[in-house]
Amino acid sequence: MKTYRHFINGRYEGGARTFETQNPATGRRFGLAARGSKREIGMAVDAARAAFEKAGWADLDGRLRGEILRRVARAIRSRADEIAAVEVADAGKTVGDARAEVEIAAQAWDYYADLTQSAVGTVNSVPSPDQFDYTIRQPMGVIGIIIPWNFPFVLTALKLAPALAAGNTAVLKPAEETPATAGLLGALLNEAGVPPGVANIVLGTGEEAGAALAQSGGLDKLVFTGSTEVGSIVMSSAARNITDVTLELGGKSANIICADADREQALASAAFGCLLHSGQCCCAGTRLLVEDSIYEAFLEELARRFERVRVGNPADPRTHLGPIISERQLKRIEGCVASGVREGVQILTGGERLSGPAKGKGFFYRPTLLGGARNDMKVSREEIFGPVLTCIRFDDFDEAIAIANDSPYGLAAGVCTRDLAKAHHAARRLQAGTVWVNTFNGLAINAPFLGWKQSGIGVERGVEGLHDHMRLKHVRMDLSGKPLAVYGE
Ligand code: NAD
């Protein structure tokens, strides 16, 4: 059994203190991971600081920095099968999703490699030719990064690549449920020639290593992806040091199905929008708002589709959905569904664990459709983070928009309609960082991703994601050769 270790200052470290990582499809131990503490976080932050200030990463010609990042992408592609296999076992990803995500991670490194040379400033207009005035963007320094378990390897890339492309150095802590692929990354960073200390990885729990990183006074920025609850805690920790934050948090995204929608597009958007990675996706469309005149027929057909979804061994290429990440998360899903039933929803399909010899001790839940919900119920307001779709009926378009916006979250939203005007109105009025029309869950590395309201602060992906890791500076120069006229002189 492998022990995954910290990667600090270009070397693998630790391993005396460990914790177990579990394969969610079997419930059995998959590996051991080093358990980082304040000590390892301190070592990693110091290494990152030294690499930023003394090793010259920030001042390296962007072209050379870009070449190193491109070599990281190449190293990832050369080990893609191994990384994907580890992700299947450690995170319960289906083999198809795992392979696709390794490639998305490589593309993220490539994309930000291309941006290392892009213009980073503007020249501002001046009142006289004797002045020159410009704005530049500079790297911030040391970036602390904390990520969740649902997209482990993709998120290492989406966070580290823009941080490094901007000239920063970084310390990343993966989730305790899924430390393995982050544990593999260190060797690939060395192979690509990333200088020691530029990217450091400390494994461990949230309460210990995560809290130590969030509380560190040595960071210039803290980037966190995870639940809104923990986001609020890390933001308070960062506030004590006035550390800048980017937060990508939870969601309860609404998907509005209008009566005029193309039926096949709408069914696919509803099913894929909710079920991707067994619903363990921050932007999942977990509130389905269906127009009254098609409500019954639409849900009947959707229930049939949910029943055809193959849930099981994620290593089998025929499997559509793999396991839930842990027994704890499975119990949480069961608790949410039970609370919905107590509040009066009907289980149209699913609503139970999947067990039996083929499932072993793994954590599987049947795709579940809850009908007859109201937007004030717990199943409509809280993230369930499982394959559970809450369905709410609406009468007219304005009401649908109001229900969609009546949520503490604002990560994403969707609308299915053939009416172009309705689609544009929805795109403008929905309070969310991403709006999908006749589709769902489509993200791109070159387009921004961000949460409104309690779904986040700051932005990732795109050029905006690069700028989010840089500080602005304004420079004013006097070219006249004359002193400033001060105090009447
Ligand atoms: P989580 O908030 O429990 O944990 C996220 C990370 O924070 C983990 O690495 C964990 O170890 C760490 N952590 C936990 N307690 C901490 C503390 N006190 N101090 C510092 N760090 C701590 O989230 P999760 O269960 O791993 O992931 C699921 C959540 O992530 C969902 O709410 C989901 O919506 C959200 N998410 C959001 C996005 C996005 O881009 N908006 C993407 C993926 C996941």
Coordinates of C-alpha atoms and ligand atoms in Angstrom, one line a residue:
M1 CA 0.0 0.0 0.0
K2 CA 1.4 3.4 -1.0
T3 CA 2.0 6.3 1.4
Y4 CA 1.4 9.7 -0.2
R5 CA 3.8 12.3 1.2
H6 CA 4.1 16.1 1.4
F7 CA 6.0 17.9 -1.4
I8 CA 8.0 20.8 0.2
N9 CA 10.8 22.7 -1.4
G10 CA 11.1 20.2 -4.3
R11 CA 11.4 17.1 -2.0
Y12 CA 9.0 14.5 -0.7
E13 CA 8.8 14.8 3.1
G14 CA 7.0 13.3 6.0
G15 CA 5.2 10.0 6.5
A16 CA 5.8 9.3 10.2
R17 CA 2.3 10.7 11.0
T18 CA -0.3 9.4 8.6
F19 CA -4.0 8.9 8.0
E20 CA -5.9 6.4 5.9
T21 CA -7.5 7.2 2.7
Q22 CA -10.5 5.1 1.6
N23 CA -11.7 3.7 -1.7
P24 CA -15.4 4.9 -1.7
A25 CA -16.4 2.1 -4.1
T26 CA -15.2 -0.6 -1.8
G27 CA -15.2 1.0 1.6
R28 CA -11.7 -0.4 2.0
R29 CA -8.4 1.4 2.7
F30 CA -6.7 2.6 -0.5
G31 CA -3.5 4.2 0.9
L32 CA -1.9 6.2 3.6
A33 CA -1.3 9.9 3.5
A34 CA 1.1 12.0 5.5
R35 CA -0.7 14.1 8.1
G36 CA 0.6 17.6 8.0
S37 CA 0.5 20.0 10.9
K38 CA 1.4 23.6 11.6
R39 CA 5.0 22.6 11.3
E40 CA 4.8 21.3 7.7
I41 CA 2.6 24.2 6.7
G42 CA 5.3 26.6 8.2
M43 CA 8.1 24.8 6.3
A44 CA 6.1 25.0 3.1
V45 CA 5.2 28.7 3.5
D46 CA 8.8 29.5 4.2
A47 CA 10.0 27.6 1.1
A48 CA 7.4 29.4 -1.0
R49 CA 8.5 32.8 0.4
A50 CA 12.2 32.1 -0.3
A51 CA 11.4 30.9 -3.8
F52 CA 9.3 34.1 -4.4
E53 CA 11.8 36.5 -3.0
K54 CA 15.2 35.0 -3.6
A55 CA 14.9 32.3 -6.4
G56 CA 13.6 34.7 -9.0
W57 CA 10.4 32.9 -10.1
A58 CA 8.5 36.2 -10.2
D59 CA 11.1 37.9 -12.3
L60 CA 11.7 35.0 -14.7
D61 CA 11.0 35.9 -18.3
G62 CA 7.3 35.0 -18.9
R63 CA 8.3 33.0 -21.9
L64 CA 10.5 30.7 -19.8
R65 CA 7.9 30.5 -17.0
G66 CA 5.4 29.5 -19.7
E67 CA 7.7 26.8 -21.1
I68 CA 8.0 25.2 -17.6
L69 CA 4.2 25.2 -17.1
R70 CA 3.8 23.6 -20.6
R71 CA 6.2 20.9 -19.5
V72 CA 4.0 20.2 -16.5
A73 CA 1.1 19.6 -18.9
R74 CA 3.3 17.3 -20.9
A75 CA 4.4 15.4 -17.8
I76 CA 0.7 15.0 -16.8
R77 CA -0.2 13.6 -20.2
S78 CA 2.7 11.2 -20.1
R79 CA 1.3 9.7 -16.8
A80 CA -2.4 10.2 -17.6
D81 CA -3.5 6.5 -17.2
E82 CA -1.8 6.2 -13.8
I83 CA -3.2 9.5 -12.5
A84 CA -6.7 8.5 -13.8
A85 CA -6.5 5.1 -12.1
V86 CA -5.5 6.6 -8.8
E87 CA -8.4 9.1 -9.1
V88 CA -10.9 6.3 -9.7
A89 CA -9.7 4.5 -6.6
D90 CA -9.2 7.5 -4.3
A91 CA -12.1 9.8 -5.3
G92 CA -14.7 7.3 -6.8
K93 CA -14.5 9.0 -10.2
T94 CA -15.8 6.9 -13.1
V95 CA -12.9 5.9 -15.4
G96 CA -14.3 8.1 -18.2
D97 CA -14.6 11.1 -16.0
A98 CA -11.2 10.6 -14.4
R99 CA -9.5 10.4 -17.9
A100 CA -11.4 13.5 -19.1
E101 CA -10.4 15.4 -15.9
V102 CA -6.7 14.5 -16.2
E103 CA -6.8 16.0 -19.7
I104 CA -8.7 19.1 -18.5
A105 CA -6.0 19.5 -15.9
A106 CA -3.3 19.4 -18.6
Q107 CA -5.2 21.9 -20.6
A108 CA -5.3 24.3 -17.7
W109 CA -1.5 24.2 -17.3
D110 CA -1.2 24.8 -21.1
Y111 CA -3.7 27.6 -21.1
Y112 CA -2.0 29.5 -18.3
A113 CA 1.4 28.8 -19.9
D114 CA 0.1 30.8 -22.9
L115 CA -0.9 33.7 -20.7
T116 CA 2.5 34.2 -19.0
Q117 CA 3.5 36.6 -21.8
S118 CA 0.2 38.4 -22.2
A119 CA 0.1 42.2 -21.6
V120 CA -0.4 42.9 -17.9
G121 CA -1.0 46.6 -17.8
T122 CA -2.4 49.7 -19.5
V123 CA -1.3 53.2 -20.3
N124 CA -3.5 55.9 -18.8
S125 CA -4.4 59.2 -20.4
V126 CA -2.6 62.2 -19.0
P127 CA -3.4 66.0 -18.9
S128 CA -0.1 67.0 -20.4
P129 CA 2.7 65.5 -22.5
D130 CA 5.0 66.1 -19.6
Q131 CA 3.5 63.2 -17.7
F132 CA 3.4 59.5 -18.2
D133 CA 1.0 57.3 -16.4
Y134 CA 0.5 53.6 -16.4
T135 CA -1.0 50.7 -14.5
I136 CA 0.8 47.3 -14.1
R137 CA -0.1 44.0 -12.6
Q138 CA 2.4 42.3 -10.4
P139 CA 2.5 38.9 -8.7
M140 CA 1.2 39.0 -5.2
G141 CA 3.7 36.7 -3.4
V142 CA 2.8 33.4 -1.6
I143 CA -0.6 32.0 -2.4
G144 CA -2.2 29.5 0.1
I145 CA -4.7 27.1 -1.6
I146 CA -7.2 24.7 0.0
I147 CA -9.3 22.4 -2.2
P148 CA -12.2 19.9 -1.7
W149 CA -12.6 16.3 -2.7
N150 CA -15.0 16.4 -5.6
F151 CA -12.6 17.3 -8.4
P152 CA -9.2 16.7 -6.8
F153 CA -6.7 16.6 -9.7
V154 CA -8.5 19.2 -11.9
L155 CA -8.6 21.6 -9.0
T156 CA -4.8 21.3 -8.3
A157 CA -4.3 22.5 -11.9
L158 CA -7.0 25.2 -11.9
K159 CA -5.5 26.7 -8.7
L160 CA -1.7 26.2 -9.2
A161 CA -1.4 27.0 -12.9
P162 CA -2.8 30.6 -12.7
A163 CA -1.0 31.3 -9.4
L164 CA 2.4 30.2 -10.9
A165 CA 1.7 31.8 -14.3
A166 CA 1.2 35.1 -12.6
G167 CA 4.7 34.7 -11.0
N168 CA 3.5 33.7 -7.5
T169 CA 4.6 30.7 -5.4
A170 CA 2.1 28.5 -3.7
V171 CA 1.3 26.0 -0.9
L172 CA -1.6 23.7 -1.7
K173 CA -3.6 21.5 0.7
P174 CA -5.9 18.9 -0.9
A175 CA -8.9 17.4 0.9
E176 CA -8.2 14.6 3.4
E177 CA -10.7 12.4 1.5
T178 CA -8.6 12.6 -1.7
P179 CA -4.9 13.3 -1.1
A180 CA -3.5 10.8 -3.7
T181 CA -3.3 12.6 -7.0
A182 CA -1.9 15.7 -5.3
G183 CA 0.6 13.4 -3.8
L184 CA 1.6 12.3 -7.3
L185 CA 1.9 15.8 -8.7
G186 CA 5.2 16.7 -6.9
A187 CA 7.3 14.3 -9.0
L188 CA 5.7 15.8 -12.2
L189 CA 6.5 19.4 -11.1
N190 CA 10.2 18.3 -10.5
E191 CA 10.3 16.5 -13.9
A192 CA 9.0 19.7 -15.6
G193 CA 11.7 21.8 -13.9
V194 CA 9.5 23.9 -11.6
P195 CA 12.1 25.3 -9.2
P196 CA 12.1 24.0 -5.6
G197 CA 9.7 25.9 -3.3
V198 CA 7.6 27.4 -6.2
A199 CA 4.8 24.9 -5.6
N200 CA 4.5 23.0 -2.3
I201 CA 1.9 20.5 -1.3
V202 CA 1.0 19.6 2.3
L203 CA -1.4 16.7 2.9
G204 CA -3.6 16.6 6.0
T205 CA -6.9 17.3 7.6
G206 CA -8.9 20.6 7.4
E207 CA -8.9 21.1 11.2
E208 CA -5.1 20.7 11.4
A209 CA -3.2 21.5 8.1
G210 CA -6.1 23.5 6.6
A211 CA -6.6 25.7 9.6
A212 CA -2.8 26.2 9.9
L213 CA -2.6 27.4 6.3
A214 CA -5.6 29.7 6.6
Q215 CA -4.2 31.2 9.8
S216 CA -0.7 31.6 8.4
G217 CA 0.6 35.2 8.6
G218 CA 3.0 34.3 5.7
L219 CA 0.4 34.4 2.9
D220 CA -0.3 37.2 0.4
K221 CA -3.6 35.5 -0.7
L222 CA -5.7 32.6 0.4
V223 CA -7.6 30.7 -2.3
F224 CA -10.3 28.3 -1.0
T225 CA -12.7 26.0 -2.7
G226 CA -15.2 24.1 -0.5
S227 CA -18.3 24.6 1.5
T228 CA -19.8 28.0 2.4
E229 CA -19.5 27.0 6.1
V230 CA -15.8 26.4 6.0
G231 CA -15.3 29.2 3.6
S232 CA -16.6 31.6 6.2
I233 CA -14.2 30.1 8.8
V234 CA -11.1 30.5 6.6
M235 CA -12.2 34.0 5.6
S236 CA -12.3 35.0 9.3
S237 CA -8.8 33.5 9.7
A238 CA -7.5 35.4 6.7
A239 CA -9.2 38.6 8.0
R240 CA -7.0 38.5 11.1
N241 CA -4.0 39.1 8.9
I242 CA -5.8 41.2 6.3
T243 CA -5.0 38.5 3.7
D244 CA -6.7 38.7 0.4
V245 CA -9.2 35.8 -0.4
T246 CA -10.7 34.1 -3.3
L247 CA -13.6 31.8 -2.3
E248 CA -15.4 29.3 -4.5
L249 CA -18.2 27.9 -2.4
G250 CA -21.4 25.9 -2.4
G251 CA -24.5 26.2 -4.6
K252 CA -28.1 25.2 -5.0
S253 CA -28.5 26.0 -8.7
A254 CA -31.9 26.2 -10.3
N255 CA -32.7 24.9 -13.7
I256 CA -35.9 26.4 -15.2
I257 CA -37.8 24.1 -17.7
C258 CA -40.3 26.2 -19.7
A259 CA -43.2 24.5 -21.4
D260 CA -41.9 25.6 -24.8
A261 CA -38.5 23.9 -24.3
D262 CA -37.2 21.3 -26.7
R263 CA -38.1 18.2 -24.7
E264 CA -35.0 16.1 -25.3
Q265 CA -32.7 19.1 -24.6
A266 CA -34.5 19.8 -21.4
L267 CA -34.5 16.2 -20.2
A268 CA -30.8 15.9 -20.9
S269 CA -30.1 19.3 -19.2
A270 CA -32.1 18.3 -16.1
A271 CA -30.5 14.8 -15.8
F272 CA -26.9 15.6 -16.6
G273 CA -27.2 19.0 -14.7
C274 CA -28.0 17.2 -11.5
L275 CA -26.3 13.8 -11.8
L276 CA -22.8 14.5 -12.9
H277 CA -20.3 12.8 -10.5
S278 CA -23.3 11.6 -8.5
G279 CA -24.4 15.1 -7.8
Q280 CA -21.2 15.9 -6.0
C281 CA -20.6 19.0 -8.0
C282 CA -20.7 22.5 -6.7
C283 CA -22.7 24.0 -9.7
A284 CA -25.1 21.0 -10.0
G285 CA -28.6 22.0 -11.1
T286 CA -30.3 20.5 -8.0
R287 CA -33.5 22.6 -8.0
L288 CA -35.6 21.8 -11.1
L289 CA -38.3 24.4 -11.7
V290 CA -40.9 22.9 -14.1
E291 CA -43.7 24.9 -15.8
D292 CA -47.1 23.7 -14.6
S293 CA -48.5 22.6 -18.0
I294 CA -45.8 20.0 -18.5
Y295 CA -44.9 19.2 -14.9
E296 CA -46.4 15.6 -14.6
A297 CA -45.4 14.4 -18.1
F298 CA -41.9 15.8 -17.8
L299 CA -41.2 14.3 -14.4
E300 CA -42.6 10.9 -15.4
E301 CA -40.1 10.7 -18.3
L302 CA -37.2 12.1 -16.2
A303 CA -37.9 9.4 -13.6
R304 CA -37.6 6.7 -16.3
R305 CA -34.3 8.2 -17.3
F306 CA -33.0 8.3 -13.8
E307 CA -33.9 4.6 -13.5
R308 CA -31.8 3.7 -16.6
V309 CA -28.6 5.3 -15.1
R310 CA -26.1 2.6 -14.3
V311 CA -24.6 3.2 -10.8
G312 CA -21.7 1.0 -9.7
N313 CA -18.0 0.1 -10.0
P314 CA -16.4 3.3 -11.3
A315 CA -13.5 1.3 -12.9
D316 CA -16.0 -0.3 -15.3
P317 CA -16.3 1.8 -18.4
R318 CA -20.0 1.0 -18.7
T319 CA -20.8 2.7 -15.4
H320 CA -22.5 6.1 -15.6
L321 CA -22.2 7.1 -11.9
G322 CA -19.8 5.9 -9.2
P323 CA -20.0 6.1 -5.4
I324 CA -20.6 8.8 -2.9
I325 CA -17.3 9.9 -1.4
S326 CA -17.9 8.6 2.1
E327 CA -20.3 6.9 4.6
R328 CA -20.6 10.3 6.3
Q329 CA -21.7 12.0 3.1
L330 CA -24.1 9.1 2.3
K331 CA -25.7 9.5 5.7
R332 CA -26.0 13.2 5.1
I333 CA -27.9 12.5 1.8
E334 CA -30.2 10.1 3.5
G335 CA -30.9 12.7 6.3
C336 CA -31.7 15.4 3.7
V337 CA -34.1 13.1 1.8
A338 CA -35.8 12.0 5.0
S339 CA -36.3 15.7 6.0
G340 CA -37.9 16.3 2.6
V341 CA -40.3 13.5 3.1
R342 CA -41.2 14.9 6.6
E343 CA -41.9 18.2 4.9
G344 CA -44.2 16.6 2.3
V345 CA -42.2 15.9 -0.9
Q346 CA -42.9 12.7 -2.8
I347 CA -40.1 10.3 -3.8
L348 CA -40.8 9.8 -7.5
T349 CA -37.8 7.4 -7.9
G350 CA -34.8 6.4 -5.9
G351 CA -34.6 7.6 -2.3
E352 CA -32.4 4.8 -1.1
R353 CA -28.9 3.3 -0.9
L354 CA -27.8 0.8 -3.4
S355 CA -26.3 -2.3 -1.7
G356 CA -25.8 -6.0 -2.4
P357 CA -22.9 -8.2 -3.3
A358 CA -21.9 -6.2 -6.4
K359 CA -21.7 -3.0 -4.3
G360 CA -19.7 -4.6 -1.4
K361 CA -19.1 -2.0 1.4
G362 CA -19.1 0.9 -1.1
F363 CA -21.2 4.0 -0.7
F364 CA -23.8 4.1 -3.4
Y365 CA -27.1 6.0 -3.7
R366 CA -29.8 5.7 -6.3
P367 CA -30.5 8.7 -8.5
T368 CA -33.5 10.3 -6.8
L369 CA -36.3 12.6 -7.9
L370 CA -38.2 14.5 -5.3
G371 CA -41.6 15.9 -6.5
G372 CA -44.0 18.4 -5.1
A373 CA -41.3 20.5 -3.3
R374 CA -41.6 24.1 -2.2
N375 CA -38.7 26.5 -2.3
D376 CA -38.8 27.1 1.5
M377 CA -38.1 23.4 2.3
K378 CA -34.7 22.2 3.5
V379 CA -34.2 20.1 0.3
S380 CA -34.6 23.3 -1.8
R381 CA -32.4 25.5 0.3
E382 CA -29.4 23.3 1.4
E383 CA -26.8 21.6 -0.7
I384 CA -27.4 17.9 -0.6
F385 CA -24.3 17.0 -2.6
G386 CA -25.7 13.7 -3.9
P387 CA -27.8 12.5 -6.9
V388 CA -30.9 14.1 -5.6
L389 CA -33.1 16.5 -7.7
T390 CA -35.7 18.6 -6.0
C391 CA -38.6 19.5 -8.3
I392 CA -40.8 22.6 -7.9
R393 CA -43.7 23.6 -10.0
F394 CA -44.2 27.2 -11.4
D395 CA -47.0 29.0 -13.2
D396 CA -45.2 31.8 -15.1
F397 CA -41.7 32.9 -16.1
D398 CA -41.5 35.8 -13.6
E399 CA -42.4 33.5 -10.8
A400 CA -39.7 31.0 -12.0
I401 CA -37.0 33.7 -12.0
A402 CA -38.1 34.8 -8.5
I403 CA -37.9 31.2 -7.1
A404 CA -34.5 30.7 -8.8
N405 CA -33.2 33.8 -7.2
D406 CA -34.7 33.1 -3.8
S407 CA -31.6 31.3 -2.5
P408 CA -28.6 32.3 -0.4
Y409 CA -26.4 30.8 -3.1
G410 CA -25.6 32.2 -6.6
L411 CA -23.2 29.9 -8.3
A412 CA -25.0 28.8 -11.4
A413 CA -28.5 28.6 -13.0
G414 CA -30.1 27.3 -16.2
V415 CA -33.1 27.8 -18.4
C416 CA -34.5 25.6 -21.1
T417 CA -36.7 27.4 -23.7
R418 CA -37.0 27.8 -27.4
D419 CA -37.9 31.5 -26.9
L420 CA -34.9 33.6 -27.5
A421 CA -36.2 36.6 -25.7
K422 CA -37.0 34.5 -22.6
A423 CA -33.5 33.0 -22.8
H424 CA -31.9 36.5 -22.9
H425 CA -34.1 37.8 -20.1
A426 CA -33.2 34.8 -17.9
A427 CA -29.5 35.2 -18.6
R428 CA -29.7 38.8 -17.4
R429 CA -32.0 38.4 -14.4
L430 CA -30.7 35.2 -12.8
Q431 CA -28.4 36.0 -9.9
A432 CA -25.6 33.6 -10.6
G433 CA -22.0 33.6 -11.9
T434 CA -22.8 31.2 -14.7
V435 CA -26.1 30.8 -16.7
W436 CA -26.7 27.9 -19.0
V437 CA -29.4 27.9 -21.8
N438 CA -30.6 24.6 -23.0
T439 CA -27.6 22.8 -21.5
F440 CA -25.9 22.5 -18.1
N441 CA -22.5 22.1 -16.4
G442 CA -20.5 23.3 -19.4
L443 CA -17.4 25.1 -18.2
A444 CA -14.4 26.3 -20.2
I445 CA -10.8 27.1 -19.0
N446 CA -10.9 30.3 -21.0
A447 CA -14.2 31.6 -19.5
P448 CA -14.5 32.9 -16.0
F449 CA -16.1 30.9 -13.2
L450 CA -17.3 32.6 -10.0
G451 CA -20.0 32.6 -7.4
W452 CA -22.4 35.4 -6.6
K453 CA -23.9 35.9 -3.1
Q454 CA -22.8 33.1 -0.6
S455 CA -21.3 31.1 -3.5
G456 CA -18.0 33.0 -3.5
I457 CA -15.7 36.0 -3.8
G458 CA -13.2 36.5 -6.7
V459 CA -12.9 34.5 -9.9
E460 CA -11.1 31.5 -11.4
R461 CA -10.4 30.4 -15.0
G462 CA -9.9 32.7 -17.9
V463 CA -7.7 35.8 -18.0
E464 CA -9.7 37.0 -15.0
G465 CA -8.4 34.0 -13.1
L466 CA -4.9 35.1 -13.8
H467 CA -5.6 38.7 -12.8
D468 CA -7.2 37.5 -9.6
H469 CA -3.7 36.3 -8.6
M470 CA -2.0 39.7 -9.2
R471 CA -1.9 43.1 -7.6
L472 CA -2.6 46.3 -9.4
K473 CA -0.1 49.2 -9.2
H474 CA -0.5 52.7 -10.6
V475 CA 2.7 54.5 -11.7
R476 CA 2.8 58.3 -12.4
M477 CA 6.0 59.9 -13.9
D478 CA 6.8 63.5 -14.4
L479 CA 9.0 64.0 -17.6
S480 CA 9.1 67.9 -17.4
G481 CA 12.4 68.0 -15.5
K482 CA 10.8 70.7 -13.2
P483 CA 10.1 70.3 -9.5
L484 CA 6.5 70.1 -8.3
A485 CA 5.1 73.5 -7.4
V486 CA 4.4 73.1 -3.7
Y487 CA 3.3 75.4 -0.8
G488 CA 3.6 78.5 -2.9
E489 CA 7.3 78.1 -3.8
Ligands
NAD1 P1 -15.2 21.4 2.9 O1 -15.5 22.8 3.0 O2 -15.6 20.5 4.0 O3 -13.6 21.2 2.7 C1 -12.9 21.9 1.7 C2 -11.4 21.9 2.2 O4 -11.3 22.7 3.3 C3 -10.8 20.6 2.5 O5 -9.5 20.6 2.0 C4 -10.8 20.5 4.0 O6 -9.8 19.7 4.5 C5 -10.6 22.0 4.3 N1 -11.0 22.4 5.6 C6 -12.0 21.9 6.4 N2 -12.1 22.5 7.6 C7 -11.2 23.5 7.6 C8 -10.8 24.5 8.5 N3 -11.4 24.7 9.6 N4 -9.9 25.4 8.1 C9 -9.2 25.3 6.9 N5 -9.5 24.3 6.0 C10 -10.5 23.4 6.3 O7 -15.8 21.0 1.5 P2 -15.8 19.5 0.9 O8 -16.8 18.7 1.6 O9 -14.4 19.0 0.7 O10 -16.4 19.8 -0.6 C11 -17.7 20.0 -0.9 C12 -18.0 21.5 -0.9 O11 -17.2 22.2 -1.8 C13 -19.4 21.8 -1.4 O12 -20.0 22.7 -0.6 C14 -19.2 22.3 -2.8 O13 -20.2 23.1 -3.3 C15 -17.9 23.0 -2.7 N6 -17.3 23.2 -4.0 C16 -17.3 24.5 -4.6 C17 -16.7 24.6 -5.8 C18 -16.8 26.0 -6.5 O14 -16.0 26.2 -7.4 N7 -17.7 26.9 -6.1 C19 -16.1 23.6 -6.4 C20 -16.0 22.4 -5.8 C21 -16.6 22.2 -4.6

